[in-house]
mmCIF file with all atom_site columns, C-alpha atoms in Angstrom:
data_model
loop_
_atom_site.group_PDB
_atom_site.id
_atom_site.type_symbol
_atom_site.label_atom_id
_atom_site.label_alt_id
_atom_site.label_comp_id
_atom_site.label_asym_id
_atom_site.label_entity_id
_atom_site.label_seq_id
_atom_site.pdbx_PDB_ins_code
_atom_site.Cartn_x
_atom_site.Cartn_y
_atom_site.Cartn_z
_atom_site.occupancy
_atom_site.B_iso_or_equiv
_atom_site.pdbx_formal_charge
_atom_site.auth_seq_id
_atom_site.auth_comp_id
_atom_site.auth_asym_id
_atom_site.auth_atom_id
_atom_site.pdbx_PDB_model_num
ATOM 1   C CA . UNK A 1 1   ? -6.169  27.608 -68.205 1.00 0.00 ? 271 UNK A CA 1
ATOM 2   C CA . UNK A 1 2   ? -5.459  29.536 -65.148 1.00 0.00 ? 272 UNK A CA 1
ATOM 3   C CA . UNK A 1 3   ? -3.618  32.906 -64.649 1.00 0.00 ? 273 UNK A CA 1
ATOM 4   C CA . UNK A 1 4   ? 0.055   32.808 -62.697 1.00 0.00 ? 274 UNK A CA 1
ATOM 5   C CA . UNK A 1 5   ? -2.066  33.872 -59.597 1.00 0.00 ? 275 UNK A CA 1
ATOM 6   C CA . UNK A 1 6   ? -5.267  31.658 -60.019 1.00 0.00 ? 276 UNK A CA 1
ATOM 7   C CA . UNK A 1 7   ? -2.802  28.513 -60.112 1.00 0.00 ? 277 UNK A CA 1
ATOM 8   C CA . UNK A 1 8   ? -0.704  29.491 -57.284 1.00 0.00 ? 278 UNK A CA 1
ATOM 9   C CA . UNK A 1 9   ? -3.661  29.938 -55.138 1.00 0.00 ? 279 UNK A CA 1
ATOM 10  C CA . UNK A 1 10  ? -4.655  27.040 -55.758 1.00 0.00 ? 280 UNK A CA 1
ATOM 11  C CA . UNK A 1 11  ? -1.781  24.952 -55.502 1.00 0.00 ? 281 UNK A CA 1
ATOM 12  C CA . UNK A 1 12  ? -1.741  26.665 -51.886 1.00 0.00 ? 282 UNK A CA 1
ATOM 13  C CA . UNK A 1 13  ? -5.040  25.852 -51.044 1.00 0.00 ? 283 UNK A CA 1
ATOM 14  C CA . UNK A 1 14  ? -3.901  22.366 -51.951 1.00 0.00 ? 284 UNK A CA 1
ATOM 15  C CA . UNK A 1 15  ? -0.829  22.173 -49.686 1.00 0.00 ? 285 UNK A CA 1
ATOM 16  C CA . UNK A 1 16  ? -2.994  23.541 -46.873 1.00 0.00 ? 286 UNK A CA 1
ATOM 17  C CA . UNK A 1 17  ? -5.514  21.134 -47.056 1.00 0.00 ? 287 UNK A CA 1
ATOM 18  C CA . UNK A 1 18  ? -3.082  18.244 -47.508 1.00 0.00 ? 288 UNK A CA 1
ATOM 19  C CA . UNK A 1 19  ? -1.214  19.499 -44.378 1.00 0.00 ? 289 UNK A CA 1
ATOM 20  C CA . UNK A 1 20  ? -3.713  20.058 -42.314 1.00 0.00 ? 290 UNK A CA 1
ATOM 21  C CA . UNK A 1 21  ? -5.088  16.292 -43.231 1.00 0.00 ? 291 UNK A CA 1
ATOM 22  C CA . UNK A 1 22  ? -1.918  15.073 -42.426 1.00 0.00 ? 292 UNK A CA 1
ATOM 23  C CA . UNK A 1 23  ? -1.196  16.641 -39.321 1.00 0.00 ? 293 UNK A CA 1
ATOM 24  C CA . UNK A 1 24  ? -3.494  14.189 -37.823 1.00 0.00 ? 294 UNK A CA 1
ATOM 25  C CA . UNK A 1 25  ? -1.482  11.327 -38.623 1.00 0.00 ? 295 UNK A CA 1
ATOM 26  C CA . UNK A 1 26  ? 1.055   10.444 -36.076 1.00 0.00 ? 296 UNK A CA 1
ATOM 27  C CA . UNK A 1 27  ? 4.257   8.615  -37.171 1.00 0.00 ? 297 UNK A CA 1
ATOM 28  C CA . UNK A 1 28  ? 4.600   4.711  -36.863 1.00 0.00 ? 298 UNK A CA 1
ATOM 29  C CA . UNK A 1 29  ? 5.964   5.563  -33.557 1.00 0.00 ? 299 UNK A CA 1
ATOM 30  C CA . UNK A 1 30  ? 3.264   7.729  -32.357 1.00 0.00 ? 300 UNK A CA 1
ATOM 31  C CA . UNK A 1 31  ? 5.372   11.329 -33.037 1.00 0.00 ? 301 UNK A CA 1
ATOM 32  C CA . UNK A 1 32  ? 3.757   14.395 -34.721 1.00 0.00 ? 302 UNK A CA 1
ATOM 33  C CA . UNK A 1 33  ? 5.503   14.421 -37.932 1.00 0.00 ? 303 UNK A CA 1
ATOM 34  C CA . UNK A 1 34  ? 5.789   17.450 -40.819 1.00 0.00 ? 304 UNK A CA 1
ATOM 35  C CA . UNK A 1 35  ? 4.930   14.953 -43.739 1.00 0.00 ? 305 UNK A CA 1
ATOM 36  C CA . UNK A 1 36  ? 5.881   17.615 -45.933 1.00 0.00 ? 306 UNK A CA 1
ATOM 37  C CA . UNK A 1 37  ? 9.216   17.772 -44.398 1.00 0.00 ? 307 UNK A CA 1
ATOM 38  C CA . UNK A 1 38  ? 9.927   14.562 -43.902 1.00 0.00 ? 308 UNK A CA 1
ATOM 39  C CA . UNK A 1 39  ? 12.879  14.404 -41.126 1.00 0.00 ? 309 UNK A CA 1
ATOM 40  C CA . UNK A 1 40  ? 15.011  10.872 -42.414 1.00 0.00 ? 310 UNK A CA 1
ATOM 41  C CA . UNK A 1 41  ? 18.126  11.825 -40.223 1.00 0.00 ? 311 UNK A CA 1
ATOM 42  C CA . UNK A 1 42  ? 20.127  11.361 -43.184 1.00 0.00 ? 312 UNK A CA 1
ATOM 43  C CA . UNK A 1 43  ? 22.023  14.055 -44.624 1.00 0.00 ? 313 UNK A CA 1
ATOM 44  C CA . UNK A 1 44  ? 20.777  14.348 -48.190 1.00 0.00 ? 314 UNK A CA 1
ATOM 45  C CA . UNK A 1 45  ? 18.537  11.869 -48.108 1.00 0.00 ? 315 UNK A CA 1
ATOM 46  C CA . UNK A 1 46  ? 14.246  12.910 -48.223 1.00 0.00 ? 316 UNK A CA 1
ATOM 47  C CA . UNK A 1 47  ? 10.936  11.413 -48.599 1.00 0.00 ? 317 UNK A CA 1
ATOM 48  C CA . UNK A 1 48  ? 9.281   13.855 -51.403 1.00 0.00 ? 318 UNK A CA 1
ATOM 49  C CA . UNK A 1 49  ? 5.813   14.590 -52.972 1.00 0.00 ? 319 UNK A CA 1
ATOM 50  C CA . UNK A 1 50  ? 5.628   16.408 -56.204 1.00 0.00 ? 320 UNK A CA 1
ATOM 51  C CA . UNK A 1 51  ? 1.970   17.097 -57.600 1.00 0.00 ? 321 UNK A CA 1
ATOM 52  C CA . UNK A 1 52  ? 1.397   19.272 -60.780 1.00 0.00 ? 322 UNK A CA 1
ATOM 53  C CA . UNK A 1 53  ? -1.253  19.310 -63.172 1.00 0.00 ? 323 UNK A CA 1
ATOM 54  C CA . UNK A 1 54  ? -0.845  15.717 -64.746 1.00 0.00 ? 324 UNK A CA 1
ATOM 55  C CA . UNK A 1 55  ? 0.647   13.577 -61.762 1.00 0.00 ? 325 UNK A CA 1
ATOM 56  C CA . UNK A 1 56  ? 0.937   12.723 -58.360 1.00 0.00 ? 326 UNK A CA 1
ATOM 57  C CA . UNK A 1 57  ? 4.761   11.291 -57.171 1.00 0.00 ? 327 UNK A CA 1
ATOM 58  C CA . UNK A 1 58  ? 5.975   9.919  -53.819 1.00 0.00 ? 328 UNK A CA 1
ATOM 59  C CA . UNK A 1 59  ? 9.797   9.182  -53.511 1.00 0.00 ? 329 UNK A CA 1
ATOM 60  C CA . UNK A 1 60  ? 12.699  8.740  -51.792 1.00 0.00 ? 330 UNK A CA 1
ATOM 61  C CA . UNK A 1 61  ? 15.920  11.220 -52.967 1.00 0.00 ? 331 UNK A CA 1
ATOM 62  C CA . UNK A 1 62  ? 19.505  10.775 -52.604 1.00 0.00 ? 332 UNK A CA 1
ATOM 63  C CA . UNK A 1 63  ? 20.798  14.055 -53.356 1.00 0.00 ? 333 UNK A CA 1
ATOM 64  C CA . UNK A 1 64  ? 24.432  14.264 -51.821 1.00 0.00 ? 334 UNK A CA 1
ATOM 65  C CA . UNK A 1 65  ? 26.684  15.850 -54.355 1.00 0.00 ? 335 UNK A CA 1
ATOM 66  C CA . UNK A 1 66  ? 29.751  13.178 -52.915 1.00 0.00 ? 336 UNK A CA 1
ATOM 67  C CA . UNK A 1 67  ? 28.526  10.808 -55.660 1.00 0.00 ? 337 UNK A CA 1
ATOM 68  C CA . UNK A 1 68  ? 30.341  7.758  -53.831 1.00 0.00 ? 338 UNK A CA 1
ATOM 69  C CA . UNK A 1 69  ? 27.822  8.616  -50.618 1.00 0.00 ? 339 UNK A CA 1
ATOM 70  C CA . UNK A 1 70  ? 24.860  8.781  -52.864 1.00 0.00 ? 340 UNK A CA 1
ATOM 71  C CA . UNK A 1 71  ? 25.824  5.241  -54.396 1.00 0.00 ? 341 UNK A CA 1
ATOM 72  C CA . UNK A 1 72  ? 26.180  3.841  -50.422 1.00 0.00 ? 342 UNK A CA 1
ATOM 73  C CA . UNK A 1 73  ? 22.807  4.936  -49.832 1.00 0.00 ? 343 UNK A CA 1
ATOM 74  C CA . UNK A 1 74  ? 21.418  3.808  -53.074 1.00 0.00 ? 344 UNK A CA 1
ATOM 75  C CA . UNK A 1 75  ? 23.561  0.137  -52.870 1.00 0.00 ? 345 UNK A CA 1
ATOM 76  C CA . UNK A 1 76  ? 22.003  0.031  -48.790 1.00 0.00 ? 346 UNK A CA 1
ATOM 77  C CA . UNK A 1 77  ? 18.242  0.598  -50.400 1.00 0.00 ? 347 UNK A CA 1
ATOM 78  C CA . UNK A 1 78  ? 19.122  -2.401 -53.121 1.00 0.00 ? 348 UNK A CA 1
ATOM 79  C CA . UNK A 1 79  ? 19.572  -4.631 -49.763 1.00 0.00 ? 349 UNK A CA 1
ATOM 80  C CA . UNK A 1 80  ? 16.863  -3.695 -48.553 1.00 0.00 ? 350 UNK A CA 1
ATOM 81  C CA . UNK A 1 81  ? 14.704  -4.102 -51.857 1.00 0.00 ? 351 UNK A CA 1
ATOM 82  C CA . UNK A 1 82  ? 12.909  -7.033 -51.390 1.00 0.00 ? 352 UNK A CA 1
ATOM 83  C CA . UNK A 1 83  ? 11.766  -5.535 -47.506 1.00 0.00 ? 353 UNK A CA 1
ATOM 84  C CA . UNK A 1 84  ? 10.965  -1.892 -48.814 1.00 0.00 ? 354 UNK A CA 1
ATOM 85  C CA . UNK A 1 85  ? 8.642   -3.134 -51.490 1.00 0.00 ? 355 UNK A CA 1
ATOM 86  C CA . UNK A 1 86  ? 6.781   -5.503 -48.615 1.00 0.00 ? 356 UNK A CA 1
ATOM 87  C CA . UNK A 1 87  ? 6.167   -2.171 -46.677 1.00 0.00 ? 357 UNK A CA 1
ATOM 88  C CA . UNK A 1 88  ? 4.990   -0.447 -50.220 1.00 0.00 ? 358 UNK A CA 1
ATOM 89  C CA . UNK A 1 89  ? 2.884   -3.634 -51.546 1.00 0.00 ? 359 UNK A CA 1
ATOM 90  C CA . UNK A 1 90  ? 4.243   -2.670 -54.925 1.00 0.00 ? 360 UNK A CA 1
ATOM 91  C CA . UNK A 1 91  ? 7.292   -2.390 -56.791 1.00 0.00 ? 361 UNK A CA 1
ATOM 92  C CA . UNK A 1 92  ? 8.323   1.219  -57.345 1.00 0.00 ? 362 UNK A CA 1
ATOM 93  C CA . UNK A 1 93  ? 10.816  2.668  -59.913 1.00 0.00 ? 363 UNK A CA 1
ATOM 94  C CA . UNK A 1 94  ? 14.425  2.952  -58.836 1.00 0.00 ? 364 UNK A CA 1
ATOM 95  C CA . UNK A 1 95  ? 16.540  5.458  -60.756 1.00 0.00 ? 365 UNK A CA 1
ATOM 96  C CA . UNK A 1 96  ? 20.427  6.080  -60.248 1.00 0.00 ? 366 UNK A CA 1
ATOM 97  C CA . UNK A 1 97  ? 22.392  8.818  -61.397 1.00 0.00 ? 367 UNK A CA 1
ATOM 98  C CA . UNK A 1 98  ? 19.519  10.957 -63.003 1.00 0.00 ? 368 UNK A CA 1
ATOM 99  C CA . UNK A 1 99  ? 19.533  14.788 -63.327 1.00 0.00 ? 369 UNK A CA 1
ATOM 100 C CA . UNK A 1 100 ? 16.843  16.750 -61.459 1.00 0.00 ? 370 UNK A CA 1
ATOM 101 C CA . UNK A 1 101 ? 14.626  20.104 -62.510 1.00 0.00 ? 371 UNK A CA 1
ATOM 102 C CA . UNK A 1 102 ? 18.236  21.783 -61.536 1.00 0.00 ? 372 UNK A CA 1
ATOM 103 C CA . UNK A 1 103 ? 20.278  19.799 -63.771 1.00 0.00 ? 373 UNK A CA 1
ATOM 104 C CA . UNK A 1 104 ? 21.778  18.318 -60.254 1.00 0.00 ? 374 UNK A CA 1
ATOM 105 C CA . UNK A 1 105 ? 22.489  14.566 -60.055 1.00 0.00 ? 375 UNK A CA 1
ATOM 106 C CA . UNK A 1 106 ? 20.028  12.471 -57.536 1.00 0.00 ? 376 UNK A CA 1
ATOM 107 C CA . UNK A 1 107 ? 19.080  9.330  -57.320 1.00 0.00 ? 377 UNK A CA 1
ATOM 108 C CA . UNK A 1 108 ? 15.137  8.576  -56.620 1.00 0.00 ? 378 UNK A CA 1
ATOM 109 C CA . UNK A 1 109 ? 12.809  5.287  -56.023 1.00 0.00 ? 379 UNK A CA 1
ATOM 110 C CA . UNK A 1 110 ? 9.172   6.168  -56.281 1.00 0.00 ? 380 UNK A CA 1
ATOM 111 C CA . UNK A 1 111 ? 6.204   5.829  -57.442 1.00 0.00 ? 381 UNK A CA 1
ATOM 112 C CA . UNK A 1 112 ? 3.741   7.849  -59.661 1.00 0.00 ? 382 UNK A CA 1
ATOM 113 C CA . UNK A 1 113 ? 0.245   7.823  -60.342 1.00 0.00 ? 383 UNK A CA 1
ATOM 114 C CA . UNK A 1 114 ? -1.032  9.609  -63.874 1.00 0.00 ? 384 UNK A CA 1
ATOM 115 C CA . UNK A 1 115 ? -4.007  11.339 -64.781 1.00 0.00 ? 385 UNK A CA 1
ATOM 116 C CA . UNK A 1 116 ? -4.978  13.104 -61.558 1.00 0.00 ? 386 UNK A CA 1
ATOM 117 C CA . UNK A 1 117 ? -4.145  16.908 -61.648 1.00 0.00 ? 387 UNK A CA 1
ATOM 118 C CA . UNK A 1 118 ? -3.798  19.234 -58.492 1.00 0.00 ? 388 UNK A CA 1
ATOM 119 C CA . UNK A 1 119 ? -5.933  21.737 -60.168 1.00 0.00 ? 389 UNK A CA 1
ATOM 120 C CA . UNK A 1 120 ? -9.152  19.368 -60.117 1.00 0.00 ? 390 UNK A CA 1
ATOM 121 C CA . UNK A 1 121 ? -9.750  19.987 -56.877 1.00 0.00 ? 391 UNK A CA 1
ATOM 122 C CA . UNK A 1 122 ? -12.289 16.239 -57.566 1.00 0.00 ? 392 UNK A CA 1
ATOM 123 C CA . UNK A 1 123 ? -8.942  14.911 -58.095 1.00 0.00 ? 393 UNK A CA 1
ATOM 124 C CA . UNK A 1 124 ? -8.016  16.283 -53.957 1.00 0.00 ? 394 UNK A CA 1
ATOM 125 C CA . UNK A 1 125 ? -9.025  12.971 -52.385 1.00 0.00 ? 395 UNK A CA 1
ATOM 126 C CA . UNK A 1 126 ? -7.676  10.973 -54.694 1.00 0.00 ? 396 UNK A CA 1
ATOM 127 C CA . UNK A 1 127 ? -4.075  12.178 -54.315 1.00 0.00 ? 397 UNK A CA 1
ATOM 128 C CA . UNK A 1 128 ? -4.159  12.745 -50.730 1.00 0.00 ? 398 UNK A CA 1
ATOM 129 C CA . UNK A 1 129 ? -5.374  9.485  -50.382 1.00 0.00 ? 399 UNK A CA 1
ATOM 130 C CA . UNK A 1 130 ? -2.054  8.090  -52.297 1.00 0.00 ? 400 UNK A CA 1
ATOM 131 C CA . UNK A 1 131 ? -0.371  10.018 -50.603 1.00 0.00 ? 401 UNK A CA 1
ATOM 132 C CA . UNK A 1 132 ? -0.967  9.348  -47.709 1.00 0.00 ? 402 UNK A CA 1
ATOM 133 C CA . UNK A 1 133 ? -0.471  5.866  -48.415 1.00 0.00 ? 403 UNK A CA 1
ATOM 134 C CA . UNK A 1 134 ? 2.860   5.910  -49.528 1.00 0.00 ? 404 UNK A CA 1
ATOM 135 C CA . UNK A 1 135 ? 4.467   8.271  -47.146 1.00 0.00 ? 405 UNK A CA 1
ATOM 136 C CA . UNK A 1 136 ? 2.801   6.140  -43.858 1.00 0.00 ? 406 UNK A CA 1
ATOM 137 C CA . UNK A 1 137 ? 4.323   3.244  -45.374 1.00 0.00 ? 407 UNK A CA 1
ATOM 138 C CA . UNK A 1 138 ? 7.775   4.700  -45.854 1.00 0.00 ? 408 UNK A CA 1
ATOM 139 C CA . UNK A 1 139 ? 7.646   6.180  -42.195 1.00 0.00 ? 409 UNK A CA 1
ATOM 140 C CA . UNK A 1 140 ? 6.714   2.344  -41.042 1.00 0.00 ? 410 UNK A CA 1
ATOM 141 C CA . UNK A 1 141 ? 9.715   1.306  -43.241 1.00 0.00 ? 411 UNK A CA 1
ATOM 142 C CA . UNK A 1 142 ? 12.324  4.218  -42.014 1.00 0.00 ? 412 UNK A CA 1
ATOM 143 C CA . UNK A 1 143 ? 10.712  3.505  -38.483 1.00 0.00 ? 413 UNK A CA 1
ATOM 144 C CA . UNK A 1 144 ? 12.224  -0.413 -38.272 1.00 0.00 ? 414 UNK A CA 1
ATOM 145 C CA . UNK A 1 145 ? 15.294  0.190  -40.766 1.00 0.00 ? 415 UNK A CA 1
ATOM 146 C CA . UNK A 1 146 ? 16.775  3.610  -40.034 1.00 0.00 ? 416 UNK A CA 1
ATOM 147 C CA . UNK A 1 147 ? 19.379  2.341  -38.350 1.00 0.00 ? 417 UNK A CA 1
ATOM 148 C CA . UNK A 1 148 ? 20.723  -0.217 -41.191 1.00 0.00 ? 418 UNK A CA 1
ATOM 149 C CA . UNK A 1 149 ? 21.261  3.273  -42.872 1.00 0.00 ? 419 UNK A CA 1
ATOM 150 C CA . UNK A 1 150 ? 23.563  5.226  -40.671 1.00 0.00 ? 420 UNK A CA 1
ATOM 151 C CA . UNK A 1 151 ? 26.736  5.573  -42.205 1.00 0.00 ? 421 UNK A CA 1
ATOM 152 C CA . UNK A 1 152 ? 29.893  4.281  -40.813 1.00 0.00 ? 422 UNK A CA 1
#
């Protein structure tokens, strides 16, 4: 078990270290990208990582609080279903209309992998490595489909 401080350092550590791996990977179109900050375009809508001691989740969120804009987006990534999942190479889990840490109302598809913890730092490569994965095959995604998802 780790003190407040002991796990905030080295959930930090963490970040930096996943950051500074990723800042060497340029976006399907070549472009420096913040992969922690994922810019869509979309108002409301982000690519997210959440790690914590048991897990290690990559996902798309549809957080506008207009629920009938959230339910466009979602309905446009249903379209594109079949596509999206030939960019991931595997199915992930698509959630409407579910309540966040907040208790705010998103919508999410993602994936999560189990039993790898952010505070094994043996468990470092592992996660950055899925990752990685995921988010350079959503950026290849967003990269040819973006513009399908501009709303009218």
């Amino acid at each position: 078990m780790y003190s407040k401080e002991e796990a905030y350092q080295r959930k930090k550590r963490f970040w930096i270290s996943f950051g500074q791996y990723m800042s060497l990977q340029p976006s399907n179109r070549g472009a420096k990208v913040n992969w922690l900050n994922y810019k869509t375009g979309i108002k409301d809508l982000y690519f997210r990582i959440k790690v914590n001691n048991h897990s290690a989740s990559v996902f798309i969120e549809i957080s506008s609080k207009d629920t009938k804009i959230q339910q466009k987006i979602y309905e446009k990534f249903e379209m594109f279903q079949d596509i999206l999942t030939t960019y991931l190479h595997e199915k992930w889990i698509w959630n409407f209309g579910v309540y966040d840490e907040q208790g705010k109302i998103i919508s999410t598809i993602g994936i999560t992998k189990e039993n790898i913890s952010i505070f094994r730092e043996t468990d470092w490569g592992e996660i950055i490595s899925f990752c990685k994965e995921n988010l350079l095959a959503l950026d290849n995604f967003w990269s040819n489909y973006k513009e399908a998802f501009l709303l009218e």
